[in-house]
Amino acid sequence: MTYRIYPNKAQFDQLHWARKMHCDLYNAAMANRRTQYKRFGHSVNYLEQQNCLPEFKKVWIEYAELGSHTLQATLKRVDFAYKRFFQGLGKYPKFKAKRRYSGWTYPDQAGWKALSNGKNGYLELRDLGLKIQMRGQARTWGTPTTCTIFFRNGKWYASITVQCNPIRQTGTGSIGIDLGCKDAVTLSTGEKIAKPDFIKEGHKKVKVVSKRLRRKRPPNRNKKVKGSRRWKKEQKRISELQGKISRQREDWLHKTTSEIVSGNSLIGGEQLNVKGMTRKANKGKRKKQKAGLNRSILDVGFGIVGDLLSYKSAEAGGFYVESPTRTLKPTQRCAKCWELTPKTLSDRVHICSNPDCKHVEDRDVNAAQVNEIWARGLERTSLDAELPSSTDCGSMKQLGAQKRQKQRLQRSKSL
Ligand SMILES: [Zn+2]
């Protein structure tokens, strides 16, 4: 749950000071890892850095003011960046510029308090001695566990996680979904949810302002030229617009996913490789086309649809499962006879190539139906589909067991 916080001028400066301090610590920890490795071939781990903190605070006494758990959390961020790199998930971690550093985290209940019952209230940050007004509304409220303070688009926010007893309800139906570029979400019932207009509108506005921005004098840090006042003004305008678009998008995603969850206890989606899908096309004509596709994928925020559905259905006591897109091929498989019909991106209708079936259905609806069927564990062939692996829903294992049982039953029936 993210709240916007409204610091006054003095508090605002203090928050920025703390952000700078955390950024410095982040970069120092990064430098420590780099030099230790380069000079002595020694890879520093998180624990080593954490144990240095008390000494560190003696030398840089300013850090004594900040909560020690928050400093540890910042070191964890460094650790996390390196772990991602070692696992091949990210690039080699870079130093972060102060103006790009987002904020810091209170990893447990120490050092801060939310004086709120889920609605507007105050946020107390004990290490900084601050009590800041905050606004927002949580759908469900419980015991606050962690708090992350961050600065984005000129505004301060507090992201608070709470442990709560959810009150989400779900229907008994099952449904399949397909995410696409033309219609954002297609349901197996044939219903299509269009991409919201505000995204396109927002981008138009950003384009207009960017054009104005290009006519103003930008800063050049190498030549030590500051940006003109008008440049700053336009820059601010752009970040406000982008902030607005991202808030609207988030709102839309929450509403859409909540609606899907509220009617269905079993939801079949598909594994999306957003990173792969949005990878830049380097050569030829496809470049522009791919850029457009990327824009629409990122616009709608598909990357988090799966996460939202997963936690929301878990809260409601339902299940969200993702089909293995590569082996199942929902866009090519026929929802009626389960045969594969190859298609290109531009084929919008599924016409089954199986002469006994000849099933005709909208491409996306068909794919959503395939996902639903897969989710219900009713594959008609002995296709060895992998079981969903990465969902943080605790009862996933149960469902997996159920699924395997069903598969076994089916196999024994067909024998
Ligand atoms: Zn067919």
CSV table of C-alpha atoms and ligand atoms in Angstrom, one decimal:
chain,number,residue,atom,x,y,z
A,1,MET,CA,0.0,0.0,0.0
A,2,THR,CA,1.6,3.3,-1.1
A,3,TYR,CA,0.8,6.5,0.6
A,4,ARG,CA,1.8,9.9,-0.5
A,5,ILE,CA,3.5,11.8,2.4
A,6,TYR,CA,3.4,15.6,2.7
A,7,PRO,CA,6.5,16.9,4.4
A,8,ASN,CA,6.8,20.6,5.2
A,9,LYS,CA,9.8,22.5,4.0
A,10,ALA,CA,12.1,21.5,6.9
A,11,GLN,CA,11.0,17.9,6.8
A,12,PHE,CA,11.4,17.9,3.0
A,13,ASP,CA,15.1,18.9,3.3
A,14,GLN,CA,15.6,16.3,6.0
A,15,LEU,CA,14.2,13.5,3.9
A,16,HIS,CA,16.5,14.6,1.1
A,17,TRP,CA,19.4,14.5,3.4
A,18,ALA,CA,18.6,11.0,4.5
A,19,ARG,CA,18.2,9.9,0.9
A,20,LYS,CA,21.6,11.3,0.1
A,21,MET,CA,23.2,9.5,3.1
A,22,HIS,CA,21.7,6.2,2.0
A,23,CYS,CA,22.9,6.8,-1.5
A,24,ASP,CA,26.4,7.5,-0.3
A,25,LEU,CA,26.3,4.3,1.8
A,26,TYR,CA,25.0,2.3,-1.2
A,27,ASN,CA,27.9,3.6,-3.4
A,28,ALA,CA,30.5,3.1,-0.6
A,29,ALA,CA,29.3,-0.5,-0.2
A,30,MET,CA,29.5,-1.0,-3.9
A,31,ALA,CA,33.1,0.5,-4.1
A,32,ASN,CA,34.1,-1.7,-1.2
A,33,ARG,CA,33.0,-4.8,-3.1
A,34,ARG,CA,34.7,-3.7,-6.3
A,35,THR,CA,38.1,-2.8,-4.8
A,36,GLN,CA,38.2,-5.8,-2.5
A,37,TYR,CA,37.6,-8.0,-5.5
A,38,LYS,CA,40.0,-6.2,-7.9
A,39,ARG,CA,42.9,-5.9,-5.4
A,40,PHE,CA,42.6,-9.0,-3.3
A,41,GLY,CA,40.4,-11.2,-5.3
A,42,HIS,CA,38.1,-11.4,-2.4
A,43,SER,CA,34.3,-11.2,-2.8
A,44,VAL,CA,32.7,-9.4,0.0
A,45,ASN,CA,29.4,-10.7,1.2
A,46,TYR,CA,26.5,-9.0,2.9
A,47,LEU,CA,27.3,-10.2,6.4
A,48,GLU,CA,30.8,-8.8,6.2
A,49,GLN,CA,29.5,-5.4,5.3
A,50,GLN,CA,26.8,-5.5,7.9
A,51,ASN,CA,29.5,-6.2,10.6
A,52,CYS,CA,31.4,-3.2,9.4
A,53,LEU,CA,28.5,-0.9,10.0
A,54,PRO,CA,29.2,0.0,13.7
A,55,GLU,CA,32.8,0.9,12.8
A,56,PHE,CA,31.6,2.8,9.8
A,57,LYS,CA,29.3,4.8,12.0
A,58,LYS,CA,32.2,5.8,14.4
A,59,VAL,CA,34.1,7.3,11.5
A,60,TRP,CA,31.1,9.0,9.8
A,61,ILE,CA,29.2,10.1,12.8
A,62,GLU,CA,26.4,11.5,10.7
A,63,TYR,CA,25.2,7.9,10.1
A,64,ALA,CA,24.6,7.4,13.8
A,65,GLU,CA,21.5,9.4,13.4
A,66,LEU,CA,20.0,7.0,10.9
A,67,GLY,CA,18.3,3.8,12.1
A,68,SER,CA,20.7,0.9,11.9
A,69,HIS,CA,18.1,-1.4,10.4
A,70,THR,CA,17.6,1.0,7.6
A,71,LEU,CA,21.3,1.1,6.9
A,72,GLN,CA,21.3,-2.7,6.9
A,73,ALA,CA,18.5,-2.6,4.4
A,74,THR,CA,20.5,-0.4,2.1
A,75,LEU,CA,23.4,-2.8,2.3
A,76,LYS,CA,20.9,-5.5,1.4
A,77,ARG,CA,20.0,-3.6,-1.7
A,78,VAL,CA,23.6,-3.8,-2.8
A,79,ASP,CA,23.7,-7.4,-2.0
A,80,PHE,CA,20.5,-7.9,-3.9
A,81,ALA,CA,21.9,-6.1,-7.0
A,82,TYR,CA,25.0,-8.4,-6.9
A,83,LYS,CA,23.0,-11.5,-6.4
A,84,ARG,CA,20.9,-10.7,-9.4
A,85,PHE,CA,24.0,-10.1,-11.4
A,86,PHE,CA,25.6,-13.4,-10.3
A,87,GLN,CA,22.4,-15.3,-11.2
A,88,GLY,CA,22.5,-13.7,-14.7
A,89,LEU,CA,19.3,-11.7,-14.1
A,90,GLY,CA,20.8,-8.3,-14.2
A,91,LYS,CA,23.8,-6.3,-15.4
A,92,TYR,CA,26.8,-5.5,-13.3
A,93,PRO,CA,25.6,-3.1,-10.6
A,94,LYS,CA,26.4,0.5,-11.2
A,95,PHE,CA,27.0,3.4,-8.8
A,96,LYS,CA,23.9,5.4,-8.4
A,97,ALA,CA,23.7,9.2,-8.8
A,98,LYS,CA,22.1,11.0,-5.9
A,99,ARG,CA,19.3,12.4,-8.1
A,100,ARG,CA,18.4,8.9,-9.2
A,101,TYR,CA,18.5,7.2,-5.9
A,102,SER,CA,15.0,6.5,-4.7
A,103,GLY,CA,15.0,6.2,-0.9
A,104,TRP,CA,15.4,3.7,1.9
A,105,THR,CA,13.6,1.0,3.8
A,106,TYR,CA,12.6,0.2,7.3
A,107,PRO,CA,12.8,-3.6,7.1
A,108,ASP,CA,10.8,-4.3,10.3
A,109,GLN,CA,8.6,-2.5,12.8
A,110,ALA,CA,11.5,-0.7,14.5
A,111,GLY,CA,12.1,3.0,14.0
A,112,TRP,CA,8.8,4.0,12.5
A,113,LYS,CA,5.1,4.0,13.1
A,114,ALA,CA,2.1,4.6,11.0
A,115,LEU,CA,-0.4,6.6,12.9
A,116,SER,CA,-3.3,5.5,10.8
A,117,ASN,CA,-6.0,2.9,10.5
A,118,GLY,CA,-5.6,2.5,6.8
A,119,LYS,CA,-6.8,6.0,5.9
A,120,ASN,CA,-5.2,9.4,6.1
A,121,GLY,CA,-3.0,9.9,9.1
A,122,TYR,CA,0.6,10.5,10.1
A,123,LEU,CA,3.8,8.7,9.6
A,124,GLU,CA,6.4,8.8,12.3
A,125,LEU,CA,10.1,8.3,11.4
A,126,ARG,CA,11.9,8.0,14.7
A,127,ASP,CA,15.5,8.0,13.5
A,128,LEU,CA,14.9,11.4,11.8
A,129,GLY,CA,12.5,12.6,14.5
A,130,LEU,CA,9.8,13.3,11.9
A,131,LYS,CA,6.1,13.2,12.0
A,132,ILE,CA,4.7,13.7,8.5
A,133,GLN,CA,1.2,13.9,7.2
A,134,MET,CA,0.3,11.1,4.8
A,135,ARG,CA,-2.7,10.4,2.6
A,136,GLY,CA,-4.0,7.4,0.9
A,137,GLN,CA,-6.4,4.5,1.6
A,138,ALA,CA,-5.7,0.9,2.2
A,139,ARG,CA,-8.3,-1.6,1.1
A,140,THR,CA,-7.4,-3.8,4.0
A,141,TRP,CA,-5.4,-2.8,7.0
A,142,GLY,CA,-3.5,-4.8,9.6
A,143,THR,CA,-0.3,-4.8,11.5
A,144,PRO,CA,2.3,-2.7,9.6
A,145,THR,CA,5.5,-4.7,9.0
A,146,THR,CA,7.8,-2.8,6.7
A,147,CYS,CA,8.0,0.7,5.3
A,148,THR,CA,9.9,2.0,2.3
A,149,ILE,CA,10.3,5.8,1.8
A,150,PHE,CA,10.9,6.9,-1.8
A,151,PHE,CA,11.1,10.0,-3.8
A,152,ARG,CA,9.6,10.0,-7.3
A,153,ASN,CA,8.7,12.7,-9.7
A,154,GLY,CA,9.2,15.4,-7.1
A,155,LYS,CA,6.9,13.8,-4.5
A,156,TRP,CA,7.6,11.7,-1.5
A,157,TYR,CA,5.9,8.4,-0.8
A,158,ALA,CA,5.8,5.8,1.9
A,159,SER,CA,5.1,2.2,0.8
A,160,ILE,CA,3.8,0.3,3.8
A,161,THR,CA,3.3,-3.5,3.9
A,162,VAL,CA,0.8,-4.8,6.3
A,163,GLN,CA,-0.1,-8.2,7.6
A,164,CYS,CA,-3.8,-8.5,7.3
A,165,ASN,CA,-6.6,-10.9,7.3
A,166,PRO,CA,-8.0,-10.4,3.8
A,167,ILE,CA,-11.6,-9.8,3.2
A,168,ARG,CA,-11.5,-10.5,-0.5
A,169,GLN,CA,-14.2,-12.7,-1.9
A,170,THR,CA,-14.3,-14.9,-5.0
A,171,GLY,CA,-16.8,-16.6,-7.2
A,172,THR,CA,-16.8,-20.2,-8.1
A,173,GLY,CA,-16.1,-19.9,-11.8
A,174,SER,CA,-13.0,-20.6,-13.8
A,175,ILE,CA,-11.7,-18.4,-16.5
A,176,GLY,CA,-8.8,-18.1,-18.8
A,177,ILE,CA,-7.1,-14.9,-19.9
A,178,ASP,CA,-4.9,-13.9,-22.7
A,179,LEU,CA,-2.9,-10.7,-22.7
A,180,GLY,CA,-2.4,-9.0,-26.0
A,181,CYS,CA,-1.4,-5.8,-27.7
A,182,LYS,CA,-4.7,-5.0,-29.5
A,183,ASP,CA,-7.0,-5.7,-26.7
A,184,ALA,CA,-5.2,-5.6,-23.4
A,185,VAL,CA,-7.0,-8.5,-21.8
A,186,THR,CA,-9.1,-11.2,-23.5
A,187,LEU,CA,-11.2,-13.5,-21.4
A,188,SER,CA,-12.2,-17.1,-22.3
A,189,THR,CA,-15.8,-16.0,-22.2
A,190,GLY,CA,-15.2,-13.9,-25.3
A,191,GLU,CA,-15.2,-10.6,-23.3
A,192,LYS,CA,-12.5,-8.2,-24.3
A,193,ILE,CA,-11.0,-5.5,-22.2
A,194,ALA,CA,-9.6,-2.7,-24.3
A,195,LYS,CA,-6.5,-0.9,-23.6
A,196,PRO,CA,-7.5,2.2,-21.7
A,197,ASP,CA,-7.4,5.5,-23.6
A,198,PHE,CA,-5.6,7.5,-21.0
A,199,ILE,CA,-2.3,5.9,-22.0
A,200,LYS,CA,-2.5,7.1,-25.6
A,201,GLU,CA,-3.7,10.5,-24.5
A,202,GLY,CA,-1.0,10.8,-21.9
A,203,HIS,CA,1.7,9.9,-24.4
A,204,LYS,CA,0.4,12.5,-26.8
A,205,LYS,CA,0.7,15.2,-24.1
A,206,VAL,CA,4.2,14.0,-23.1
A,207,LYS,CA,5.2,14.3,-26.8
A,208,VAL,CA,4.0,17.9,-27.0
A,209,VAL,CA,5.8,18.9,-23.8
A,210,SER,CA,9.0,17.1,-24.9
A,211,LYS,CA,9.0,19.1,-28.0
A,212,ARG,CA,8.8,22.3,-26.0
A,213,LEU,CA,11.6,21.0,-23.8
A,214,ARG,CA,13.9,20.4,-26.7
A,215,ARG,CA,13.8,24.1,-27.5
A,216,LYS,CA,15.1,25.1,-24.0
A,217,ARG,CA,18.6,25.0,-22.8
A,218,PRO,CA,19.4,21.7,-21.2
A,219,PRO,CA,22.0,21.2,-18.5
A,220,ASN,CA,25.4,19.9,-19.6
A,221,ARG,CA,27.2,18.4,-16.6
A,222,ASN,CA,30.5,18.1,-18.5
A,223,LYS,CA,30.6,21.7,-19.4
A,224,LYS,CA,29.0,22.7,-16.1
A,225,VAL,CA,26.1,24.4,-17.8
A,226,LYS,CA,22.9,24.5,-15.7
A,227,GLY,CA,19.6,23.9,-17.3
A,228,SER,CA,17.6,27.1,-17.9
A,229,ARG,CA,14.7,27.9,-15.7
A,230,ARG,CA,12.3,27.2,-18.5
A,231,TRP,CA,14.0,23.9,-19.2
A,232,LYS,CA,13.5,22.9,-15.6
A,233,LYS,CA,9.9,23.9,-15.8
A,234,GLU,CA,9.2,21.8,-18.8
A,235,GLN,CA,11.1,18.9,-17.3
A,236,LYS,CA,8.9,19.1,-14.2
A,237,ARG,CA,5.8,19.2,-16.3
A,238,ILE,CA,7.0,16.0,-18.1
A,239,SER,CA,7.7,14.1,-14.9
A,240,GLU,CA,4.3,15.2,-13.6
A,241,LEU,CA,2.6,13.9,-16.7
A,242,GLN,CA,4.4,10.6,-16.5
A,243,GLY,CA,3.6,10.3,-12.9
A,244,LYS,CA,-0.1,10.7,-13.7
A,245,ILE,CA,0.0,8.1,-16.4
A,246,SER,CA,1.7,5.6,-14.2
A,247,ARG,CA,-0.9,6.2,-11.4
A,248,GLN,CA,-3.7,5.8,-13.8
A,249,ARG,CA,-2.3,2.6,-15.2
A,250,GLU,CA,-1.8,1.2,-11.7
A,251,ASP,CA,-5.3,2.0,-10.8
A,252,TRP,CA,-6.6,0.4,-14.0
A,253,LEU,CA,-4.6,-2.7,-13.4
A,254,HIS,CA,-5.9,-3.1,-9.9
A,255,LYS,CA,-9.5,-2.6,-10.9
A,256,THR,CA,-9.2,-5.0,-13.8
A,257,THR,CA,-7.5,-7.8,-11.9
A,258,SER,CA,-9.8,-7.4,-8.9
A,259,GLU,CA,-12.8,-7.8,-11.1
A,260,ILE,CA,-11.4,-11.0,-12.7
A,261,VAL,CA,-10.6,-12.4,-9.3
A,262,SER,CA,-13.9,-11.5,-7.8
A,263,GLY,CA,-15.8,-13.8,-10.2
A,264,ASN,CA,-13.5,-16.7,-10.5
A,265,SER,CA,-11.7,-19.0,-8.1
A,266,LEU,CA,-9.6,-20.5,-10.8
A,267,ILE,CA,-7.7,-18.3,-13.3
A,268,GLY,CA,-5.6,-19.6,-16.1
A,269,GLY,CA,-3.0,-17.2,-17.4
A,270,GLU,CA,0.2,-17.8,-19.3
A,271,GLN,CA,3.9,-17.3,-18.5
A,272,LEU,CA,5.0,-14.1,-20.0
A,273,ASN,CA,8.5,-13.3,-20.8
A,274,VAL,CA,8.2,-9.6,-20.8
A,275,LYS,CA,11.9,-9.0,-20.8
A,276,GLY,CA,12.3,-11.2,-23.8
A,277,MET,CA,9.2,-9.8,-25.5
A,278,THR,CA,10.4,-6.2,-25.0
A,279,ARG,CA,14.0,-6.9,-26.0
A,280,LYS,CA,15.0,-4.4,-28.7
A,281,ALA,CA,15.0,-5.6,-32.3
A,282,ASN,CA,18.3,-4.5,-33.6
A,283,LYS,CA,18.1,-4.9,-37.4
A,284,GLY,CA,15.9,-4.1,-40.3
A,285,LYS,CA,12.3,-3.2,-40.8
A,286,ARG,CA,11.1,-5.0,-37.7
A,287,LYS,CA,12.8,-2.4,-35.5
A,288,LYS,CA,10.0,0.1,-35.7
A,289,GLN,CA,7.3,-2.5,-35.5
A,290,LYS,CA,8.9,-4.0,-32.5
A,291,ALA,CA,9.3,-0.6,-30.8
A,292,GLY,CA,5.5,-0.2,-31.2
A,293,LEU,CA,4.9,-3.6,-29.7
A,294,ASN,CA,7.2,-2.9,-26.8
A,295,ARG,CA,5.5,0.4,-26.1
A,296,SER,CA,2.1,-1.4,-25.9
A,297,ILE,CA,3.4,-4.2,-23.7
A,298,LEU,CA,5.0,-1.8,-21.3
A,299,ASP,CA,2.1,0.6,-21.5
A,300,VAL,CA,-0.3,-1.7,-20.0
A,301,GLY,CA,2.1,-3.1,-17.4
A,302,PHE,CA,1.7,-6.8,-18.3
A,303,GLY,CA,4.8,-7.5,-16.2
A,304,ILE,CA,2.7,-7.2,-13.0
A,305,VAL,CA,-0.6,-8.6,-14.1
A,306,GLY,CA,0.5,-12.1,-13.2
A,307,ASP,CA,1.7,-10.9,-9.8
A,308,LEU,CA,-1.5,-9.0,-9.1
A,309,LEU,CA,-3.7,-11.9,-10.1
A,310,SER,CA,-1.6,-14.3,-8.1
A,311,TYR,CA,-1.7,-12.5,-4.8
A,312,LYS,CA,-5.3,-11.4,-5.2
A,313,SER,CA,-6.6,-14.8,-5.9
A,314,ALA,CA,-4.5,-16.2,-3.0
A,315,GLU,CA,-6.1,-13.6,-0.8
A,316,ALA,CA,-9.5,-14.7,-1.9
A,317,GLY,CA,-8.8,-18.4,-1.5
A,318,GLY,CA,-8.6,-19.0,-5.2
A,319,PHE,CA,-5.9,-20.1,-7.6
A,320,TYR,CA,-4.0,-18.4,-10.4
A,321,VAL,CA,-1.9,-20.7,-12.6
A,322,GLU,CA,0.3,-19.8,-15.5
A,323,SER,CA,0.5,-22.1,-18.4
A,324,PRO,CA,4.0,-22.8,-19.8
A,325,THR,CA,3.7,-20.7,-23.0
A,326,ARG,CA,6.6,-22.4,-24.8
A,327,THR,CA,5.4,-25.9,-24.6
A,328,LEU,CA,1.6,-25.3,-24.6
A,329,LYS,CA,1.6,-22.6,-27.3
A,330,PRO,CA,-1.9,-21.2,-26.5
A,331,THR,CA,-2.0,-19.0,-29.5
A,332,GLN,CA,-1.6,-22.0,-31.9
A,333,ARG,CA,-3.4,-24.7,-30.1
A,334,CYS,CA,-7.1,-25.3,-30.8
A,335,ALA,CA,-9.3,-25.1,-27.8
A,336,LYS,CA,-11.6,-27.7,-29.3
A,337,CYS,CA,-9.4,-30.4,-30.6
A,338,TRP,CA,-6.1,-29.4,-29.0
A,339,GLU,CA,-4.2,-29.6,-32.4
A,340,LEU,CA,-1.6,-27.0,-33.3
A,341,THR,CA,-2.3,-24.5,-36.1
A,342,PRO,CA,0.7,-22.3,-36.9
A,343,LYS,CA,0.0,-18.6,-37.0
A,344,THR,CA,1.8,-15.4,-37.6
A,345,LEU,CA,1.3,-12.2,-35.5
A,346,SER,CA,-1.1,-10.8,-38.0
A,347,ASP,CA,-3.5,-13.8,-38.1
A,348,ARG,CA,-6.3,-12.5,-35.9
A,349,VAL,CA,-8.6,-15.5,-36.3
A,350,HIS,CA,-8.0,-19.1,-35.3
A,351,ILE,CA,-9.1,-21.4,-38.0
A,352,CYS,CA,-8.3,-25.0,-37.0
A,353,SER,CA,-6.2,-26.8,-39.6
A,354,ASN,CA,-7.5,-30.2,-38.4
A,355,PRO,CA,-10.0,-31.3,-41.1
A,356,ASP,CA,-12.2,-33.0,-38.6
A,357,CYS,CA,-12.5,-29.9,-36.4
A,358,LYS,CA,-12.4,-26.7,-38.5
A,359,HIS,CA,-13.0,-24.8,-35.4
A,360,VAL,CA,-13.2,-21.0,-36.0
A,361,GLU,CA,-12.7,-18.6,-33.1
A,362,ASP,CA,-11.1,-15.2,-32.4
A,363,ARG,CA,-7.4,-15.7,-31.9
A,364,ASP,CA,-7.2,-14.2,-28.5
A,365,VAL,CA,-10.4,-15.8,-27.2
A,366,ASN,CA,-9.1,-19.2,-28.4
A,367,ALA,CA,-5.8,-18.6,-26.6
A,368,ALA,CA,-7.7,-17.6,-23.4
A,369,GLN,CA,-9.8,-20.8,-23.6
A,370,VAL,CA,-6.7,-22.9,-24.0
A,371,ASN,CA,-5.2,-21.3,-20.9
A,372,GLU,CA,-8.4,-22.1,-19.0
A,373,ILE,CA,-8.5,-25.7,-20.1
A,374,TRP,CA,-4.9,-26.1,-19.2
A,375,ALA,CA,-5.6,-24.6,-15.8
A,376,ARG,CA,-8.4,-27.0,-15.2
A,377,GLY,CA,-5.9,-29.7,-15.8
A,378,LEU,CA,-7.8,-31.2,-18.7
A,379,GLU,CA,-5.2,-31.5,-21.3
A,380,ARG,CA,-6.5,-33.9,-23.9
A,381,THR,CA,-3.2,-35.2,-25.0
A,382,SER,CA,-0.4,-36.6,-23.0
A,383,LEU,CA,1.4,-33.3,-23.5
A,384,ASP,CA,3.9,-33.2,-20.8
A,385,ALA,CA,3.2,-29.7,-19.7
A,386,GLU,CA,5.4,-28.4,-16.9
A,387,LEU,CA,3.7,-27.5,-13.7
A,388,PRO,CA,3.6,-23.9,-12.8
A,389,SER,CA,6.7,-23.2,-10.8
A,390,SER,CA,6.9,-19.6,-9.8
A,391,THR,CA,3.9,-18.4,-7.8
A,392,ASP,CA,4.2,-17.3,-4.3
A,393,CYS,CA,0.8,-18.7,-3.4
A,394,GLY,CA,1.2,-21.1,-0.6
A,395,SER,CA,-1.4,-23.6,-1.6
A,396,MET,CA,0.2,-24.0,-5.1
A,397,LYS,CA,1.7,-27.3,-4.0
A,398,GLN,CA,-1.8,-28.6,-3.2
A,399,LEU,CA,-3.0,-27.6,-6.6
A,400,GLY,CA,0.0,-29.2,-8.2
A,401,ALA,CA,-0.8,-32.5,-6.4
A,402,GLN,CA,-4.4,-32.3,-7.5
A,403,LYS,CA,-3.3,-31.7,-11.1
A,404,ARG,CA,-0.9,-34.5,-11.2
A,405,GLN,CA,-3.6,-36.8,-9.8
A,406,LYS,CA,-6.0,-35.7,-12.6
A,407,GLN,CA,-3.4,-36.3,-15.2
A,408,ARG,CA,-2.7,-39.7,-13.8
A,409,LEU,CA,-6.4,-40.5,-13.9
A,410,GLN,CA,-6.7,-39.4,-17.4
A,411,ARG,CA,-3.7,-41.4,-18.5
A,412,SER,CA,-5.0,-44.5,-16.9
A,413,LYS,CA,-8.4,-43.9,-18.6
A,414,SER,CA,-6.8,-43.5,-22.0
A,415,LEU,CA,-4.8,-46.7,-21.6
B,1,ZN,ZN,-9.5,-27.8,-33.8
